[in-house]
XYZ file of C-alpha atoms in Angstrom:
521
model
C 2.489 27.445 -7.185
C 5.303 29.549 -5.754
C 5.828 29.539 -2.006
C 5.435 33.096 -0.681
C 6.729 32.095 2.775
C 10.330 31.560 1.582
C 13.006 33.836 2.991
C 14.238 36.604 0.688
C 17.611 34.919 0.139
C 15.929 31.695 -1.037
C 14.289 31.161 -4.406
C 12.005 28.558 -5.969
C 13.405 27.152 -9.209
C 12.161 24.653 -11.734
C 13.682 21.209 -11.419
C 15.404 21.304 -14.824
C 17.355 24.479 -13.939
C 19.303 22.702 -11.179
C 18.942 19.008 -12.119
C 19.293 18.377 -15.840
C 18.110 15.052 -17.219
C 20.916 13.026 -18.795
C 20.061 11.295 -22.080
C 23.221 9.182 -22.144
C 22.548 5.557 -23.131
C 24.622 2.410 -23.119
C 24.036 -0.025 -25.992
C 25.841 -3.299 -25.309
C 27.442 -5.234 -28.124
C 25.886 -8.609 -27.437
C 25.964 -9.660 -23.785
C 28.112 -7.563 -21.454
C 28.973 -7.435 -17.768
C 28.200 -4.101 -16.095
C 27.411 -2.654 -12.685
C 23.630 -2.562 -12.954
C 21.019 -0.791 -10.828
C 17.381 -1.792 -11.263
C 14.394 -0.390 -9.374
C 14.607 -3.391 -7.061
C 18.135 -2.347 -6.064
C 17.142 1.054 -4.609
C 15.643 0.897 -1.120
C 12.196 2.386 -0.490
C 12.455 5.777 1.304
C 16.146 5.223 2.132
C 18.185 6.850 -0.622
C 20.458 3.807 -0.470
C 21.133 0.717 -2.543
C 20.166 -2.752 -1.344
C 22.687 -5.511 -0.744
C 21.530 -7.318 -3.906
C 22.989 -4.758 -6.340
C 25.948 -6.167 -8.267
C 27.667 -6.598 -11.606
C 25.176 -8.265 -13.949
C 24.883 -9.413 -17.531
C 23.043 -6.960 -19.771
C 22.007 -7.345 -23.409
C 19.573 -4.443 -23.954
C 19.974 -0.663 -24.040
C 20.152 0.901 -20.578
C 20.515 4.385 -19.154
C 24.109 5.316 -18.402
C 25.022 6.969 -15.094
C 28.208 8.465 -13.666
C 29.378 9.500 -10.182
C 27.505 12.381 -8.482
C 24.354 11.977 -10.595
C 20.846 11.584 -9.170
C 18.977 8.361 -10.070
C 15.185 8.536 -9.702
C 12.621 5.759 -10.205
C 9.709 7.197 -12.190
C 7.686 3.938 -11.984
C 5.421 3.785 -8.913
C 6.819 7.020 -7.441
C 5.098 6.295 -4.108
C 7.915 3.790 -3.499
C 10.259 6.802 -3.353
C 13.339 5.274 -4.979
C 16.098 7.865 -5.350
C 19.886 7.551 -5.120
C 22.969 9.799 -5.446
C 25.497 7.722 -7.370
C 29.098 7.316 -6.248
C 30.321 5.274 -9.220
C 29.721 4.575 -12.892
C 27.299 2.011 -14.291
C 24.018 1.409 -16.094
C 20.450 1.411 -14.820
C 16.913 0.479 -15.798
C 15.171 2.732 -18.327
C 12.511 3.277 -15.628
C 15.196 5.139 -13.676
C 15.819 8.733 -14.741
C 19.377 10.067 -14.469
C 20.005 13.731 -13.624
C 23.153 15.850 -13.739
C 23.582 17.964 -10.615
C 24.214 21.554 -11.766
C 26.430 24.017 -9.829
C 23.570 25.863 -8.108
C 22.567 22.849 -5.978
C 24.328 20.293 -3.817
C 23.597 16.684 -4.777
C 22.946 15.694 -1.156
C 20.510 18.606 -0.765
C 18.607 17.499 -3.875
C 18.590 13.871 -2.695
C 17.076 14.764 0.676
C 14.471 17.007 -0.916
C 13.419 14.178 -3.239
C 13.091 11.904 -0.187
C 10.705 14.335 1.524
C 7.046 13.466 1.852
C 5.989 16.596 -0.020
C 7.971 15.629 -3.122
C 6.823 11.989 -2.965
C 3.166 12.959 -2.575
C 3.330 15.453 -5.438
C 4.969 12.923 -7.748
C 2.503 10.167 -6.746
C -0.476 12.453 -7.386
C 0.621 13.170 -10.945
C 1.036 9.775 -12.582
C -0.482 8.085 -15.600
C -1.242 4.376 -15.949
C -3.263 2.191 -13.584
C -1.241 -1.006 -13.170
C 2.143 0.642 -13.810
C 1.777 4.298 -12.732
C 4.613 6.553 -13.917
C 5.307 10.219 -13.353
C 6.150 12.127 -16.553
C 9.510 13.773 -17.100
C 7.646 16.925 -18.130
C 6.009 17.192 -14.710
C 9.310 16.507 -12.926
C 11.258 19.057 -14.991
C 8.734 21.833 -14.278
C 8.419 21.008 -10.573
C 9.461 23.840 -8.220
C 12.284 23.249 -5.704
C 13.132 25.641 -2.824
C 16.763 26.699 -3.226
C 18.822 28.370 -0.461
C 22.344 29.828 -0.872
C 25.090 27.208 -1.291
C 26.657 27.606 2.201
C 23.200 27.112 3.720
C 22.637 24.025 1.573
C 25.892 22.560 2.902
C 24.905 23.270 6.496
C 21.376 21.910 6.003
C 22.827 18.687 4.597
C 25.305 18.415 7.493
C 22.576 18.915 10.099
C 20.232 16.435 8.383
C 23.025 13.842 8.400
C 23.749 14.535 12.068
C 20.103 14.148 13.104
C 19.517 11.171 10.829
C 22.589 9.432 12.250
C 20.925 9.428 15.688
C 17.634 8.272 14.200
C 19.356 5.497 12.230
C 21.022 4.226 15.400
C 17.628 3.950 17.075
C 16.103 2.283 14.002
C 18.920 -0.284 13.890
C 18.263 -1.094 17.557
C 14.516 -1.475 16.929
C 15.065 -3.736 13.920
C 17.538 -5.831 15.909
C 14.821 -6.250 18.551
C 12.425 -7.318 15.784
C 14.871 -9.987 14.647
C 15.282 -11.244 18.210
C 11.499 -11.477 18.558
C 11.275 -13.487 15.336
C 14.028 -15.797 16.587
C 12.242 -16.177 19.949
C 8.962 -17.059 18.215
C 10.685 -19.792 16.222
C 12.365 -21.031 19.406
C 8.957 -21.257 21.102
C 7.533 -23.202 18.154
C 10.479 -25.592 18.091
C 10.117 -26.392 21.803
C 6.344 -26.659 21.453
C 6.504 -29.155 18.601
C 9.126 -31.307 20.306
C 6.955 -31.567 23.439
C 9.046 -29.344 25.727
C 6.393 -26.718 26.507
C 3.894 -29.304 27.766
C 6.306 -31.763 29.402
C 5.089 -31.080 32.958
C 1.441 -30.952 31.870
C 1.821 -34.297 30.066
C 3.410 -35.979 33.095
C 0.364 -35.047 35.182
C -2.115 -36.671 32.769
C -3.394 -40.214 33.286
C -5.717 -40.785 30.317
C -3.854 -39.545 27.255
C -4.176 -41.930 24.286
C -1.061 -43.614 22.941
C 0.201 -42.972 19.415
C -1.355 -46.273 18.274
C -4.716 -45.301 19.736
C -4.514 -41.954 17.949
C -3.999 -43.694 14.638
C -7.002 -45.953 15.284
C -9.153 -42.898 16.048
C -8.067 -41.231 12.810
C -8.751 -44.403 10.808
C -12.276 -44.522 12.263
C -12.753 -40.875 11.335
C -11.536 -41.598 7.800
C -14.134 -44.385 7.503
C -16.903 -42.055 8.703
C -15.732 -39.292 6.337
C -15.625 -41.721 3.386
C -19.116 -43.019 4.140
C -20.450 -39.444 4.247
C -18.768 -38.714 0.914
C -20.406 -41.819 -0.565
C -23.828 -40.730 0.664
C -23.310 -37.268 -0.843
C -22.241 -38.862 -4.117
C -25.306 -41.097 -4.222
C -27.556 -38.046 -3.766
C -25.653 -36.211 -6.522
C -26.088 -39.214 -8.881
C -29.861 -39.226 -8.287
C -30.036 -35.493 -9.028
C -27.930 -35.980 -12.170
C -30.164 -38.798 -13.419
C -33.345 -36.862 -12.627
C -31.987 -33.991 -14.738
C -31.658 -36.296 -17.736
C -27.958 -36.956 -17.174
C -27.073 -33.452 -18.255
C -23.587 -32.215 -17.536
C -20.648 -34.135 -16.164
C -21.381 -37.261 -14.158
C -20.422 -36.811 -10.455
C -17.183 -38.665 -9.703
C -17.281 -41.481 -7.174
C -15.246 -40.650 -4.024
C -11.836 -42.247 -3.811
C -11.306 -45.254 -1.581
C -10.734 -44.580 2.093
C -7.041 -43.829 2.566
C -4.684 -46.041 4.562
C -2.168 -44.519 6.997
C 1.374 -45.493 6.062
C 4.372 -45.307 8.371
C 7.469 -43.253 7.660
C 10.615 -45.096 6.658
C 13.266 -45.538 9.358
C 15.663 -43.433 7.291
C 13.172 -40.534 7.283
C 12.546 -40.889 11.018
C 16.275 -40.760 11.760
C 16.442 -37.217 10.355
C 13.565 -35.945 12.502
C 13.627 -34.724 16.135
C 12.735 -37.203 18.857
C 9.169 -36.915 20.125
C 7.398 -37.838 23.402
C 6.168 -41.425 23.642
C 2.560 -40.316 23.241
C 3.336 -38.638 19.896
C 4.516 -39.944 16.558
C 5.595 -38.718 13.133
C 3.226 -39.204 10.194
C 3.048 -38.014 6.630
C 0.557 -35.160 6.308
C -1.172 -36.899 3.410
C -1.823 -39.975 5.568
C -3.646 -38.161 8.367
C -5.525 -35.321 6.623
C -8.850 -35.731 4.867
C -8.015 -33.521 1.921
C -5.302 -31.366 0.332
C -6.928 -29.033 -2.171
C -4.934 -26.862 -4.573
C -6.662 -23.600 -5.558
C -8.449 -23.201 -8.920
C -6.378 -23.198 -12.073
C -6.621 -22.317 -15.761
C -10.037 -21.260 -16.965
C -11.695 -21.910 -13.596
C -10.821 -18.465 -12.271
C -9.999 -15.224 -14.090
C -8.961 -11.870 -12.657
C -11.793 -10.100 -14.486
C -14.247 -12.136 -12.349
C -13.246 -10.225 -9.211
C -15.989 -7.963 -7.854
C -16.079 -5.139 -5.294
C -18.108 -7.144 -2.757
C -18.875 -10.811 -2.341
C -17.013 -13.927 -1.237
C -13.403 -13.147 -0.165
C -10.680 -14.886 -2.210
C -7.560 -15.761 -0.208
C -4.140 -15.766 -1.863
C -0.695 -15.772 -0.178
C -0.452 -11.973 0.015
C -3.642 -11.936 2.097
C -2.068 -14.077 4.861
C 0.173 -12.458 7.464
C 1.165 -13.604 10.972
C -1.462 -16.390 11.025
C -4.206 -13.894 10.164
C -6.183 -13.314 6.965
C -6.714 -9.897 5.388
C -9.018 -10.245 2.344
C -8.725 -7.717 -0.479
C -10.393 -9.319 -3.502
C -13.798 -10.954 -3.960
C -15.876 -13.079 -6.304
C -19.646 -13.355 -6.591
C -21.593 -15.918 -4.556
C -22.689 -17.544 -7.812
C -19.067 -18.058 -8.851
C -18.159 -19.565 -5.465
C -21.185 -21.907 -5.619
C -20.070 -23.127 -9.055
C -16.737 -24.289 -7.574
C -17.705 -25.731 -4.148
C -14.506 -27.811 -3.885
C -12.526 -24.603 -3.242
C -14.730 -23.255 -0.441
C -13.258 -23.302 3.086
C -14.779 -25.052 6.061
C -14.064 -24.119 9.658
C -10.741 -25.531 10.964
C -9.261 -25.835 7.455
C -5.700 -24.559 7.082
C -5.015 -22.211 4.179
C -1.414 -22.145 2.970
C 0.353 -20.043 0.349
C 1.759 -22.396 -2.282
C 3.767 -19.863 -4.294
C 6.680 -17.633 -3.337
C 7.411 -17.211 0.365
C 6.754 -20.415 2.299
C 5.149 -20.501 5.756
C 2.208 -18.177 5.107
C -0.546 -20.141 6.815
C -3.714 -19.507 8.816
C -6.569 -21.473 10.346
C -10.061 -20.831 8.968
C -12.300 -19.590 11.780
C -16.100 -19.621 11.960
C -16.082 -16.074 10.515
C -14.052 -17.177 7.501
C -16.056 -20.332 6.779
C -17.379 -20.134 3.212
C -14.490 -17.992 1.929
C -12.721 -19.070 -1.251
C -9.259 -20.521 -1.891
C -7.341 -18.447 -4.455
C -5.228 -19.897 -7.263
C -1.996 -19.072 -5.393
C -3.094 -20.964 -2.274
C -4.151 -24.416 -1.150
C -5.946 -25.704 1.916
C -5.688 -28.744 4.147
C -8.723 -30.351 5.765
C -7.542 -32.263 8.817
C -10.678 -33.493 10.538
C -11.993 -33.459 14.093
C -8.869 -34.987 15.683
C -6.834 -31.859 14.978
C -6.660 -28.295 16.235
C -6.367 -26.170 13.090
C -4.688 -23.252 14.884
C -1.889 -25.500 16.150
C -1.276 -27.222 12.811
C -1.280 -23.857 11.072
C 1.602 -22.917 13.377
C 3.332 -26.226 12.612
C 3.238 -25.315 8.922
C 4.959 -21.979 9.697
C 7.745 -23.505 11.812
C 11.293 -23.190 10.444
C 11.776 -26.940 9.905
C 8.664 -27.136 7.731
C 9.471 -23.932 5.837
C 12.933 -25.277 4.959
C 11.396 -28.592 3.856
C 8.869 -26.872 1.588
C 11.476 -24.530 0.126
C 13.749 -27.462 -0.657
C 11.024 -29.629 -2.180
C 9.087 -26.873 -3.951
C 9.362 -26.919 -7.711
C 9.959 -23.901 -9.938
C 13.040 -22.016 -11.065
C 12.001 -18.459 -10.180
C 9.812 -19.117 -7.130
C 8.829 -21.974 -4.853
C 5.646 -23.679 -6.016
C 3.998 -26.405 -3.945
C 1.818 -29.255 -5.087
C -0.246 -31.829 -3.194
C 2.426 -34.535 -3.595
C 5.040 -32.454 -1.756
C 2.627 -31.679 1.066
C 1.417 -35.265 1.306
C 4.996 -36.395 2.007
C 5.594 -33.717 4.673
C 6.304 -35.315 8.087
C 4.157 -33.753 10.841
C 3.655 -34.508 14.507
C 0.619 -36.551 15.483
C -0.388 -35.293 18.947
C -3.318 -36.147 21.261
C -6.104 -33.604 20.807
C -6.109 -32.652 24.506
C -2.413 -31.845 24.328
C -2.881 -29.945 21.065
C -5.221 -27.598 22.937
C -2.730 -27.204 25.798
C 0.183 -26.523 23.423
C -1.884 -23.876 21.666
C -2.519 -22.154 24.999
C 1.189 -22.254 25.882
C 2.178 -20.773 22.524
C -0.502 -18.085 22.572
C 0.456 -16.916 26.066
C 4.055 -16.410 24.929
C 3.110 -14.927 21.569
C 0.758 -12.476 23.275
C 3.751 -10.884 25.014
C 5.630 -10.931 21.678
C 2.728 -9.195 19.940
C 2.764 -6.426 22.551
C 6.502 -5.885 22.076
C 6.088 -6.010 18.296
C 3.472 -3.255 18.456
C 5.809 -1.131 20.590
C 8.627 -1.641 18.075
C 6.378 -0.755 15.137
C 5.231 2.401 16.932
C 8.888 3.286 17.519
C 9.691 2.798 13.825
C 6.690 4.897 12.788
C 7.752 7.626 15.207
C 11.301 7.539 13.788
C 9.958 7.941 10.234
C 7.690 10.791 11.370
C 10.697 12.515 13.002
C 12.720 12.006 9.814
C 10.013 13.671 7.736
C 9.673 16.460 10.320
C 13.405 17.183 9.980
C 13.099 17.297 6.174
C 10.026 19.539 6.332
C 11.823 22.049 8.568
C 14.935 21.873 6.396
C 13.123 22.826 3.179
C 11.040 25.511 4.866
C 14.247 27.204 6.077
C 13.564 26.433 9.751
C 16.182 23.746 10.495
C 19.218 25.959 11.123
C 19.457 28.233 14.174
C 20.134 31.974 13.861
C 23.729 31.372 14.933
C 24.157 28.698 12.257
C 22.612 31.027 9.648
C 24.965 33.858 10.682
C 27.920 31.517 10.237
C 26.660 30.625 6.746
C 26.435 34.296 5.761
C 30.018 34.845 6.897
C 31.354 32.292 4.382
C 33.089 33.937 1.357
C 30.909 32.196 -1.273
C 27.627 33.186 0.373
C 25.199 35.141 -1.755
C 21.412 35.023 -2.191
C 20.268 32.103 -4.329
C 18.892 34.462 -6.991
C 22.311 36.082 -7.429
C 23.958 32.639 -7.547
C 21.642 31.539 -10.341
C 22.237 34.772 -12.265
C 26.023 34.417 -11.945
C 25.886 30.769 -13.111
C 23.746 31.753 -16.080
C 26.200 34.528 -16.989
C 29.147 32.118 -16.788
C 27.256 29.581 -18.901
C 26.577 32.174 -21.622
C 30.205 33.309 -21.567
C 31.431 29.728 -22.062
C 29.013 29.239 -24.958
C 30.224 32.465 -26.640
C 33.872 31.455 -26.111
C 33.186 28.072 -27.694
C 31.565 29.713 -30.718
C 34.121 32.488 -31.356
C 36.990 30.399 -32.837
C 34.613 28.953 -35.413
C 33.402 32.444 -36.321
C 36.956 33.827 -36.700
C 37.983 30.901 -38.889
C 34.968 31.424 -41.078
C 35.830 35.116 -41.514
C 39.462 34.306 -42.443
C 38.396 31.687 -44.989
C 35.892 34.085 -46.512
C 38.499 36.834 -46.931
């Protein structure tokens, strides 16, 4: 639909009349080295490349691009990946390449394609569910508001001026975010080396020693094992009463024995208070349970409502945000993967350190195939040990030990060997309070920073909206544009360019025609 509110010297044109899709391909002969841009190398909403873009080895046909061409990601257009090239190279076939024709400035086109209006229109006209793409036909027929060239230049200059100020503020906000993240890790480090509760600990008179803690945990292990045996005996009776149908319930493993860390391992770990000690996680927890695998769980078994399934992407900042569900019947058929209160859920694939403690509200939720959970027992505060598993030392350990060539992938053996601090329960509670009081202030600052970033993005989009509605430049700035020698209404510019294009085509054809006439005579 044409915009009737445009000024008389502006015109709406179809995309293809100012940005012509390039069909140039590059077919490598075997494996070649080339400057390569994939979708992952164009920043979301930025119009810039990421730091990861580089010369890469290619062996399949790619789209060719040259300087001053527009690159646009047609896959998942809501990610808004667009870039004005400044060099030559090749790009993914999911990136469309456009020649910038004389009627439009490349920077003007780039900023228009970064505007919310363009992004929303592209995102609303896609096909495909899992891999939505916008069609080239829709893009080529899309209408773009086009001002005279001098006005385009001034619009671009003013956008850059305003964005420069916004970018400075955004850089400052992101630097503050990084400082907050560093401060959080500093708090955790001090907390888990006993610094935050040093004074509190010195005032206590009845804290158990490390040896007493181990005895308490051993007693708890015995009690837990006896309960497991009783449950197994009940299950065996039920199995026999049912005519021994199905798989025979497995007898619980023997009660575990706590083993000490080797002196060499201890020498690489920070020194702890006398009341604490280092232990392998597998020695002090009741259970490490990897999520379901293989045929136990399929994606098609997800339902709209039911028991939440927790995978790594559902864990953020020690909190859980469920998005997928399975039926209660499915969860009941796999009881070993159901959370109990105070369990710690941990992402076992990809980014390490995504952990959260299962609260009373989340009891009964289900461990996804990309996660695992740790059942510690009554001698442990799950919130605190969830934080321990997100501390930098632990994250580095898990990243180093994790198997897999493309992403980190944990197993129960790696986690069992992880050294963790064994702390008196009373002090665990106190440490948690100390951390939460400091993190509460961090959370407030984080919210302020996020609001600032959202405001900056809203201002950026407001600038773009005004620019492409013809309201960004002042009357004085517009008068200056009209005084430039090459100023003329956009409609006249397009007509002149079309006339020149036809003249060039006729000139190119005429020598062939003359030669044909001579030969014929």
